[in-house]
Short mmCIF file of C-alpha atoms in Angstrom, two decimals:
data_model
loop_
_atom_site.label_atom_id
_atom_site.label_comp_id
_atom_site.label_asym_id
_atom_site.label_seq_id
_atom_site.Cartn_x
_atom_site.Cartn_y
_atom_site.Cartn_z
CA UNK A 2 4.38 -5.22 -22.80
CA UNK A 3 6.94 -7.38 -24.58
CA UNK A 4 5.91 -9.55 -27.56
CA UNK A 5 6.01 -12.78 -25.61
CA UNK A 6 3.91 -11.53 -22.85
CA UNK A 7 1.45 -9.95 -25.30
CA UNK A 8 0.96 -13.34 -27.15
CA UNK A 9 0.41 -15.12 -23.84
CA UNK A 10 -2.09 -12.58 -22.70
CA UNK A 11 -3.95 -12.88 -25.95
CA UNK A 12 -4.05 -16.67 -25.87
CA UNK A 13 -5.51 -16.38 -22.20
CA UNK A 14 -8.12 -13.86 -23.41
CA UNK A 15 -9.19 -15.89 -26.24
CA UNK A 16 -9.54 -19.09 -24.09
CA UNK A 17 -11.32 -17.33 -21.13
CA UNK A 18 -13.87 -15.67 -23.53
CA UNK A 19 -14.58 -18.65 -25.81
CA UNK A 20 -17.73 -19.56 -24.05
CA UNK A 21 -18.61 -16.20 -22.47
CA UNK A 22 -21.91 -14.59 -23.06
CA UNK A 23 -22.15 -10.92 -23.99
CA UNK A 24 -19.64 -9.07 -21.77
CA UNK A 25 -22.19 -6.30 -21.21
CA UNK A 26 -24.56 -8.74 -19.57
CA UNK A 27 -21.94 -9.51 -16.98
CA UNK A 28 -20.89 -5.95 -16.36
CA UNK A 29 -24.42 -4.55 -15.98
CA UNK A 30 -24.25 -4.83 -12.21
CA UNK A 31 -20.74 -3.56 -11.73
CA UNK A 32 -20.18 -0.23 -9.94
CA UNK A 33 -18.19 2.50 -11.71
CA UNK A 34 -15.17 1.67 -9.57
CA UNK A 35 -15.45 -2.11 -10.44
CA UNK A 36 -15.53 -1.15 -14.07
CA UNK A 37 -12.37 0.92 -13.80
CA UNK A 38 -10.69 -2.00 -12.00
CA UNK A 39 -11.61 -4.53 -14.70
CA UNK A 40 -10.37 -2.26 -17.28
CA UNK A 41 -6.93 -1.68 -15.82
CA UNK A 42 -6.52 -5.40 -14.80
CA UNK A 43 -6.85 -6.39 -18.44
CA UNK A 44 -3.86 -8.19 -19.88
CA UNK A 45 -5.41 -8.39 -23.39
CA UNK A 46 -5.98 -5.92 -24.75
CA UNK A 47 -3.48 -3.89 -22.72
CA UNK A 48 -5.25 -1.11 -20.82
CA UNK A 49 -5.57 2.35 -22.47
CA UNK A 50 -3.77 4.84 -20.22
CA UNK A 51 -4.77 7.98 -22.02
CA UNK A 52 -7.07 8.99 -19.21
CA UNK A 53 -4.46 8.21 -16.56
CA UNK A 54 -2.73 11.15 -14.82
CA UNK A 55 1.01 10.69 -15.16
CA UNK A 56 2.80 13.68 -13.45
CA UNK A 57 6.32 12.19 -14.29
CA UNK A 58 5.73 13.53 -17.86
CA UNK A 59 6.16 16.96 -16.47
CA UNK A 60 9.73 16.23 -15.22
CA UNK A 61 12.18 16.11 -17.96
CA UNK A 62 14.61 14.15 -15.70
CA UNK A 63 12.14 11.18 -15.68
CA UNK A 64 11.54 10.83 -19.45
CA UNK A 65 14.16 8.10 -19.66
CA UNK A 66 12.44 6.21 -16.92
CA UNK A 67 9.14 6.56 -18.59
CA UNK A 68 10.53 5.50 -22.12
CA UNK A 69 12.35 2.53 -20.74
CA UNK A 70 9.25 1.27 -18.95
CA UNK A 71 6.91 1.56 -21.89
CA UNK A 72 3.79 2.76 -19.97
CA UNK A 73 2.74 6.47 -19.99
CA UNK A 74 -0.38 8.41 -19.22
CA UNK A 75 -0.96 12.02 -19.71
CA UNK A 76 0.03 15.07 -17.53
CA UNK A 77 -3.39 16.74 -18.07
CA UNK A 78 -5.68 13.80 -17.73
CA UNK A 79 -7.74 15.87 -15.18
CA UNK A 80 -7.39 19.07 -13.50
CA UNK A 81 -4.35 19.52 -11.05
CA UNK A 82 -2.96 22.46 -9.21
CA UNK A 83 0.53 22.89 -8.18
CA UNK A 84 1.36 23.88 -4.58
CA UNK A 85 4.44 25.06 -2.81
CA UNK A 86 6.55 22.71 -0.77
CA UNK A 87 8.66 23.77 2.29
CA UNK A 88 12.22 22.51 2.61
CA UNK A 89 12.08 20.39 -0.41
CA UNK A 90 13.09 20.54 -4.06
CA UNK A 91 10.22 18.34 -5.21
CA UNK A 92 6.86 19.50 -6.59
CA UNK A 93 3.38 18.98 -5.08
CA UNK A 94 0.09 18.76 -6.72
CA UNK A 95 -3.56 18.93 -5.42
CA UNK A 96 -6.85 18.14 -7.12
CA UNK A 97 -9.93 20.29 -7.04
CA UNK A 98 -12.25 17.31 -7.24
CA UNK A 99 -10.55 15.34 -4.54
CA UNK A 100 -9.91 17.86 -1.66
CA UNK A 101 -7.23 16.55 0.67
CA UNK A 102 -5.28 14.44 -1.87
CA UNK A 103 -1.66 15.50 -2.27
CA UNK A 104 0.88 13.92 -4.69
CA UNK A 105 4.60 14.59 -4.45
CA UNK A 106 6.28 13.07 -7.52
CA UNK A 107 9.92 12.13 -6.96
CA UNK A 108 9.82 13.10 -3.42
CA UNK A 109 12.40 10.47 -2.52
CA UNK A 110 15.99 10.53 -3.89
CA UNK A 111 17.17 7.39 -5.90
CA UNK A 112 19.42 6.44 -2.97
CA UNK A 113 16.65 6.93 -0.32
CA UNK A 114 14.43 4.62 -2.52
CA UNK A 115 17.08 1.85 -2.24
CA UNK A 116 17.46 2.35 1.31
CA UNK A 117 13.79 1.93 1.96
CA UNK A 118 13.72 -1.30 -0.10
CA UNK A 119 16.61 -2.62 1.97
CA UNK A 120 14.90 -1.52 5.23
CA UNK A 121 11.53 -3.05 4.21
CA UNK A 122 12.91 -6.49 3.41
CA UNK A 123 16.01 -7.01 5.79
CA UNK A 124 15.18 -4.72 8.83
CA UNK A 125 11.42 -4.66 9.09
CA UNK A 126 9.92 -8.01 7.75
CA UNK A 127 10.97 -9.92 10.72
CA UNK A 128 10.12 -10.46 14.48
CA UNK A 129 8.53 -8.63 16.31
CA UNK A 130 6.70 -7.29 13.17
CA UNK A 131 3.97 -9.60 11.94
CA UNK A 132 3.82 -10.67 8.42
CA UNK A 133 1.20 -12.60 6.52
CA UNK A 134 3.70 -15.58 6.49
CA UNK A 135 3.60 -15.64 10.24
CA UNK A 136 0.05 -16.88 10.13
CA UNK A 137 0.92 -20.07 8.39
CA UNK A 138 4.70 -20.69 9.18
CA UNK A 139 7.06 -20.82 12.06
CA UNK A 140 9.54 -18.19 10.52
CA UNK A 141 13.09 -17.88 11.72
CA UNK A 142 13.65 -14.75 13.91
CA UNK A 143 15.75 -13.10 11.19
CA UNK A 144 12.85 -13.09 8.71
CA UNK A 145 12.41 -14.79 5.41
CA UNK A 146 14.51 -12.28 3.43
CA UNK A 147 17.60 -12.62 5.60
CA UNK A 148 17.22 -16.45 5.51
CA UNK A 149 16.99 -16.32 1.84
CA UNK A 150 20.16 -14.22 1.45
CA UNK A 151 22.07 -16.47 3.83
CA UNK A 152 21.08 -19.53 1.80
CA UNK A 153 22.18 -17.80 -1.49
CA UNK A 154 25.68 -17.15 0.01
CA UNK A 155 25.96 -20.49 1.56
CA UNK A 156 23.60 -23.36 0.45
CA UNK A 157 24.43 -25.33 3.66
CA UNK A 158 22.31 -22.64 5.54
CA UNK A 159 19.29 -23.18 3.57
CA UNK A 160 16.25 -23.93 5.83
CA UNK A 161 13.07 -25.94 5.67
CA UNK A 162 10.63 -23.66 7.33
CA UNK A 163 7.86 -25.73 9.02
CA UNK A 164 4.20 -24.81 8.77
CA UNK A 165 2.35 -24.20 11.87
CA UNK A 166 -0.03 -27.03 11.17
CA UNK A 167 2.74 -29.45 11.55
CA UNK A 168 3.36 -28.78 15.23
CA UNK A 169 1.15 -29.49 18.20
CA UNK A 170 -0.94 -26.38 18.66
CA UNK A 171 -2.75 -25.33 21.86
CA UNK A 172 -5.81 -27.61 22.07
CA UNK A 173 -7.73 -24.62 23.62
CA UNK A 174 -6.69 -22.06 21.13
CA UNK A 175 -9.59 -20.45 19.24
CA UNK A 176 -9.21 -19.33 15.65
CA UNK A 177 -11.21 -16.99 13.46
CA UNK A 178 -13.95 -18.89 11.62
CA UNK A 179 -13.18 -19.50 7.97
CA UNK A 180 -16.11 -19.01 5.54
CA UNK A 181 -16.29 -21.15 2.46
CA UNK A 182 -16.61 -19.72 -1.01
CA UNK A 183 -15.37 -16.53 -2.68
CA UNK A 184 -13.60 -13.99 -0.28
CA UNK A 185 -16.09 -11.60 1.13
CA UNK A 186 -15.68 -7.87 1.46
CA UNK A 187 -15.79 -6.50 4.99
CA UNK A 188 -17.29 -3.16 5.54
CA UNK A 189 -16.18 -2.41 9.06
CA UNK A 190 -17.74 0.14 11.43
CA UNK A 191 -15.82 3.44 11.13
CA UNK A 192 -13.84 3.99 14.39
CA UNK A 193 -14.29 7.14 16.41
CA UNK A 194 -13.77 8.41 20.11
CA UNK A 195 -17.33 7.51 20.87
CA UNK A 196 -17.23 3.80 19.91
CA UNK A 197 -13.65 3.13 20.70
CA UNK A 198 -14.58 1.00 23.77
CA UNK A 199 -17.02 -1.20 21.91
CA UNK A 200 -14.75 -1.77 18.98
CA UNK A 201 -11.80 -2.50 21.24
CA UNK A 202 -13.90 -5.21 23.01
CA UNK A 203 -14.84 -7.02 19.82
CA UNK A 204 -13.14 -10.46 19.91
CA UNK A 205 -10.13 -10.46 17.56
CA UNK A 206 -9.28 -14.18 17.20
CA UNK A 207 -6.13 -15.14 15.23
CA UNK A 208 -6.48 -16.54 11.63
CA UNK A 209 -6.24 -20.30 11.44
CA UNK A 210 -2.94 -21.69 10.03
CA UNK A 211 -3.45 -23.33 6.61
CA UNK A 212 -3.75 -27.16 6.99
CA UNK A 213 -2.35 -27.66 3.51
CA UNK A 214 0.97 -25.70 3.99
CA UNK A 215 4.21 -27.67 3.54
CA UNK A 216 7.67 -27.16 4.78
CA UNK A 217 9.21 -24.62 2.39
CA UNK A 218 12.49 -22.91 1.82
CA UNK A 219 12.93 -19.24 2.15
CA UNK A 220 13.23 -18.92 -1.69
CA UNK A 221 9.75 -20.58 -1.99
CA UNK A 222 8.11 -18.38 0.68
CA UNK A 223 9.68 -14.99 -0.37
CA UNK A 224 7.39 -14.38 -3.44
CA UNK A 225 4.38 -15.22 -1.08
CA UNK A 226 5.33 -12.33 1.40
CA UNK A 227 2.51 -9.75 1.08
CA UNK A 228 2.57 -7.51 4.08
CA UNK A 229 4.52 -6.59 7.31
CA UNK A 230 2.85 -4.67 10.07
CA UNK A 231 3.96 -1.24 11.38
CA UNK A 232 3.22 0.11 14.85
CA UNK A 233 -0.12 -0.88 16.28
CA UNK A 234 -1.19 -4.40 15.29
CA UNK A 235 -3.81 -4.48 12.77
CA UNK A 236 -6.41 -7.41 12.80
CA UNK A 237 -7.34 -8.28 9.29
CA UNK A 238 -10.49 -10.32 10.19
CA UNK A 239 -12.24 -7.46 11.79
CA UNK A 240 -10.40 -4.60 10.04
CA UNK A 241 -9.69 -3.03 13.45
CA UNK A 242 -6.60 -2.63 15.55
CA UNK A 243 -5.81 -5.19 18.19
CA UNK A 244 -4.47 -2.97 21.06
CA UNK A 245 -4.15 -5.84 23.37
CA UNK A 246 -0.90 -6.73 21.51
CA UNK A 247 0.70 -3.49 22.48
CA UNK A 248 2.50 -1.18 20.22
CA UNK A 249 5.81 -1.35 18.41
CA UNK A 250 7.36 2.08 17.85
CA UNK A 251 7.43 3.26 14.24
CA UNK A 252 11.01 3.00 13.04
CA UNK A 253 12.71 6.45 12.77
CA UNK A 254 13.48 5.76 9.13
CA UNK A 255 9.78 5.81 8.26
CA UNK A 256 8.66 8.23 10.83
CA UNK A 257 11.06 10.93 9.60
CA UNK A 258 10.06 10.61 5.95
CA UNK A 259 6.31 10.79 6.72
CA UNK A 260 6.72 13.70 9.04
CA UNK A 261 8.90 15.44 6.44
CA UNK A 262 6.35 14.90 3.68
CA UNK A 263 3.43 16.33 5.95
CA UNK A 264 5.61 19.42 6.93
CA UNK A 265 6.57 20.05 3.24
CA UNK A 266 3.04 20.60 2.20
CA UNK A 267 1.54 24.04 2.31
CA UNK A 268 -1.77 22.97 3.99
CA UNK A 269 -3.15 26.48 3.61
CA UNK A 270 -3.20 25.98 -0.19
CA UNK A 271 -4.84 22.46 0.34
CA UNK A 272 -7.49 23.41 2.94
CA UNK A 273 -7.24 27.16 3.79
CA UNK A 274 -8.62 30.31 2.22
CA UNK A 275 -6.71 29.61 -1.03
CA UNK A 276 -8.31 26.10 -1.39
CA UNK A 277 -11.60 26.93 -2.99
CA UNK A 278 -14.28 24.34 -2.05
CA UNK A 279 -12.02 22.40 0.18
CA UNK A 280 -12.62 25.10 2.86
CA UNK A 281 -16.18 24.03 3.16
CA UNK A 282 -15.56 20.39 4.31
CA UNK A 283 -17.30 18.91 7.44
CA UNK A 284 -14.50 18.22 9.81
CA UNK A 285 -16.90 17.28 12.72
CA UNK A 286 -17.48 18.83 15.94
CA UNK A 287 -13.86 19.75 16.87
CA UNK A 288 -13.43 21.50 13.39
CA UNK A 289 -10.47 21.43 11.06
CA UNK A 290 -7.04 20.57 12.63
CA UNK A 291 -4.81 20.88 9.53
CA UNK A 292 -3.38 24.12 10.92
CA UNK A 293 -1.66 22.14 13.56
CA UNK A 294 -0.44 19.01 11.71
CA UNK A 295 3.11 20.28 11.81
CA UNK A 296 3.05 19.74 15.52
CA UNK A 297 0.35 17.19 16.01
CA UNK A 298 0.96 14.66 13.16
CA UNK A 299 2.60 11.57 14.77
CA UNK A 300 2.38 8.32 12.63
CA UNK A 301 1.92 5.26 14.84
CA UNK A 302 0.55 2.54 12.54
CA UNK A 303 0.82 1.21 9.03
CA UNK A 304 1.93 -1.56 6.84
CA UNK A 305 4.47 -2.48 4.20
CA UNK A 306 2.73 -3.96 1.21
CA UNK A 307 4.75 -6.30 -1.15
CA UNK A 308 2.98 -6.53 -4.51
CA UNK A 309 4.16 -8.92 -7.19
CA UNK A 310 3.20 -7.69 -10.74
CA UNK A 311 0.07 -10.05 -10.77
CA UNK A 312 -1.24 -8.70 -7.54
CA UNK A 313 -4.04 -6.01 -6.97
CA UNK A 314 -5.52 -4.08 -4.13
CA UNK A 315 -9.36 -4.02 -4.28
CA UNK A 316 -11.41 -0.82 -3.58
CA UNK A 317 -11.58 -0.14 0.06
CA UNK A 318 -11.80 2.79 2.58
CA UNK A 319 -9.61 2.96 5.64
CA UNK A 320 -12.12 3.22 8.52
CA UNK A 321 -9.98 1.79 11.43
CA UNK A 322 -8.34 4.93 12.74
CA UNK A 323 -9.97 6.94 15.52
CA UNK A 324 -8.42 10.03 13.78
CA UNK A 325 -10.18 9.95 10.56
CA UNK A 326 -8.83 13.02 9.04
CA UNK A 327 -5.08 13.06 9.79
CA UNK A 328 -2.68 12.51 6.92
CA UNK A 329 -2.08 8.94 5.64
CA UNK A 330 1.31 8.92 3.91
CA UNK A 331 1.92 6.38 1.21
CA UNK A 332 5.34 5.63 -0.40
CA UNK A 333 5.91 3.94 -3.77
CA UNK A 334 8.94 1.89 -4.44
CA UNK A 335 9.93 -0.26 -7.50
CA UNK A 336 7.54 -1.03 -10.24
CA UNK A 337 4.85 1.54 -11.22
CA UNK A 338 1.26 1.20 -10.47
CA UNK A 339 -2.21 2.49 -11.30
CA UNK A 340 -3.86 4.10 -8.28
CA UNK A 341 -7.57 4.67 -8.37
CA UNK A 342 -9.39 7.15 -6.02
CA UNK A 343 -13.13 7.85 -6.07
CA UNK A 344 -15.63 8.97 -3.60
CA UNK A 345 -17.55 7.85 -0.55
CA UNK A 346 -19.16 4.95 -2.34
CA UNK A 347 -18.05 2.62 -5.22
CA UNK A 348 -20.60 4.42 -7.44
CA UNK A 349 -18.24 7.31 -7.85
CA UNK A 350 -16.17 6.98 -10.95
CA UNK A 351 -12.46 6.93 -9.85
CA UNK A 352 -9.69 9.00 -11.03
CA UNK A 353 -6.69 6.95 -12.19
CA UNK A 354 -3.15 8.21 -11.22
CA UNK A 355 0.14 6.48 -12.34
CA UNK A 356 2.48 6.24 -9.42
CA UNK A 357 6.11 5.65 -9.92
CA UNK A 358 9.08 4.76 -7.64
CA UNK A 359 9.84 7.57 -5.40
CA UNK A 360 6.48 9.21 -5.55
CA UNK A 361 4.56 9.99 -2.14
CA UNK A 362 0.91 10.35 -1.79
CA UNK A 363 -0.81 11.96 1.12
CA UNK A 364 -4.49 11.29 1.81
CA UNK A 365 -5.89 13.74 4.28
CA UNK A 366 -9.15 15.50 5.50
CA UNK A 367 -12.64 14.14 5.85
CA UNK A 368 -13.48 13.76 2.20
CA UNK A 369 -10.18 12.11 0.85
CA UNK A 370 -9.76 9.76 3.92
CA UNK A 371 -13.21 8.33 3.47
CA UNK A 372 -12.75 7.95 -0.37
CA UNK A 373 -12.64 4.46 -1.88
CA UNK A 374 -9.31 3.82 -3.37
CA UNK A 375 -7.30 0.82 -4.72
CA UNK A 376 -4.55 -0.44 -7.01
CA UNK A 377 -5.83 -2.57 -9.81
CA UNK A 378 -2.56 -2.98 -11.73
CA UNK A 379 1.14 -3.13 -11.15
CA UNK A 380 2.83 -2.26 -14.39
CA UNK A 381 5.14 -4.93 -15.50
CA UNK A 382 8.74 -4.09 -16.54
CA UNK A 383 8.77 -0.59 -15.07
CA UNK A 384 11.45 -0.93 -12.56
CA UNK A 385 13.55 2.20 -12.99
CA UNK A 386 17.24 2.02 -13.95
CA UNK A 387 18.30 3.71 -10.62
CA UNK A 388 16.94 0.54 -8.86
CA UNK A 389 19.45 -1.62 -10.69
CA UNK A 390 22.88 -2.57 -9.32
CA UNK A 391 25.90 -0.34 -9.92
CA UNK A 392 29.71 -0.98 -9.93
CA UNK A 393 29.68 0.30 -6.34
CA UNK A 394 26.82 -1.79 -4.91
CA UNK A 395 26.62 -4.78 -7.21
CA UNK A 396 27.56 -7.42 -4.57
CA UNK A 397 25.08 -5.95 -1.96
CA UNK A 398 22.19 -5.04 -4.22
CA UNK A 399 22.12 -7.90 -6.79
CA UNK A 400 19.55 -9.90 -4.85
CA UNK A 401 17.41 -6.87 -4.24
CA UNK A 402 17.47 -6.00 -7.88
CA UNK A 403 16.36 -9.58 -8.86
CA UNK A 404 13.44 -9.40 -6.31
CA UNK A 405 12.33 -5.77 -7.29
CA UNK A 406 12.16 -6.65 -11.10
CA UNK A 407 8.84 -8.11 -10.32
CA UNK A 408 7.72 -6.24 -7.27
CA UNK A 409 6.20 -2.97 -6.16
CA UNK A 410 6.60 -2.13 -2.35
CA UNK A 411 4.15 0.40 -0.90
CA UNK A 412 4.73 1.69 2.69
CA UNK A 413 1.64 3.46 4.05
CA UNK A 414 1.60 5.00 7.47
CA UNK A 415 -1.12 6.70 9.46
CA UNK A 416 -2.14 8.25 12.86
CA UNK A 417 -4.54 6.11 14.82
CA UNK A 418 -5.27 8.59 17.69
CA UNK A 419 -6.06 12.36 17.36
CA UNK A 420 -4.37 14.96 19.53
CA UNK A 421 -5.97 14.93 23.11
CA UNK A 422 -7.27 11.39 22.81
CA UNK A 423 -5.89 9.10 25.63
CA UNK A 424 -6.20 5.49 24.63
CA UNK A 425 -4.65 4.35 27.85
CA UNK A 426 -7.85 5.42 29.64
CA UNK A 427 -9.64 2.58 27.64
CA UNK A 428 -6.96 -0.26 27.24
CA UNK A 429 -3.78 -1.23 28.91
CA UNK A 430 -0.96 0.19 26.72
#
């Protein structure tokens, strides 16, 4: 943390705690996961990363990146085991106490990371893919990023993007009811092949546009971009998929990377005879399917998350996929982040892992896919130097660089339906 940011955080800390009672009294009801979230969110004093696993420290080629960013954990914060990777020069790591979690540090080349940033902003975050901004604004077809770039090159092309509340809406349109007060956590019913029909039939009303939104320029809206949907449409109000909207094919750029990551892992070392306790997991009545993932894994849904350095992702479990054990592939781009993963409840103390740009995480199997996880902290000023402009791409990359200096992009993709499940028998697809 730079001196100016440190002083600002200290002033805020002293002001916010001036009239606070004993902090222990406030935290007595916190779960172990919530305690960890609070610890890493702290701006002052800055969090201690001595118990955070930082696998980049095992790679001599990343030492400059680590030193430049100023944040570092430990390579031995908790037990890991290196596994073989097929058709890749990267390394893979698994964790005895979290069976099914696989981390692939530096899995993506520097150029591939830039390509994915460009894809996320200019190609993907526009119609027909929904974004959080579509709820409140009538966005241009080219998307907010491309409108922003056009206005930068020619100010006469700048737009005033109207809010949806400024136009006459369908008088018969029903919206999801908005509850007053603090945002409530939604513990949705886990999806499976038996309850698919009932979950599909739950009404999934659209979120109501904000009545206080004002006409805004692309430059104003861009920092408010938080997510863009991939594949099957996700309904945030119910935390279930809305299959009535149909499906958009997962772009080959992302599909190929995810399938490459899954095929690179030696799953026998993760779940097979060489995996220790991971071989005793309860996979359900159909038994383990990891042996066939090279053929059966087909990503069909996901999301691109756009985090600003002040943003967090609260502890949650992904329960919306009928296929609850298939790999979920998560790609990190830009600034580094603290990733927490615990157990089946928030009462399990989570393990912290420092994820850097180019790292890929795979969550798989019945235990890992049902574990609480979250991102309590984006580590400021950790954009690696390979994300900066070069003499060759300065003109094309300059705006991306400016945006990414305060941003972490996370692309996570999963498989909704297991092999043999025919969703078209339940809904029109």
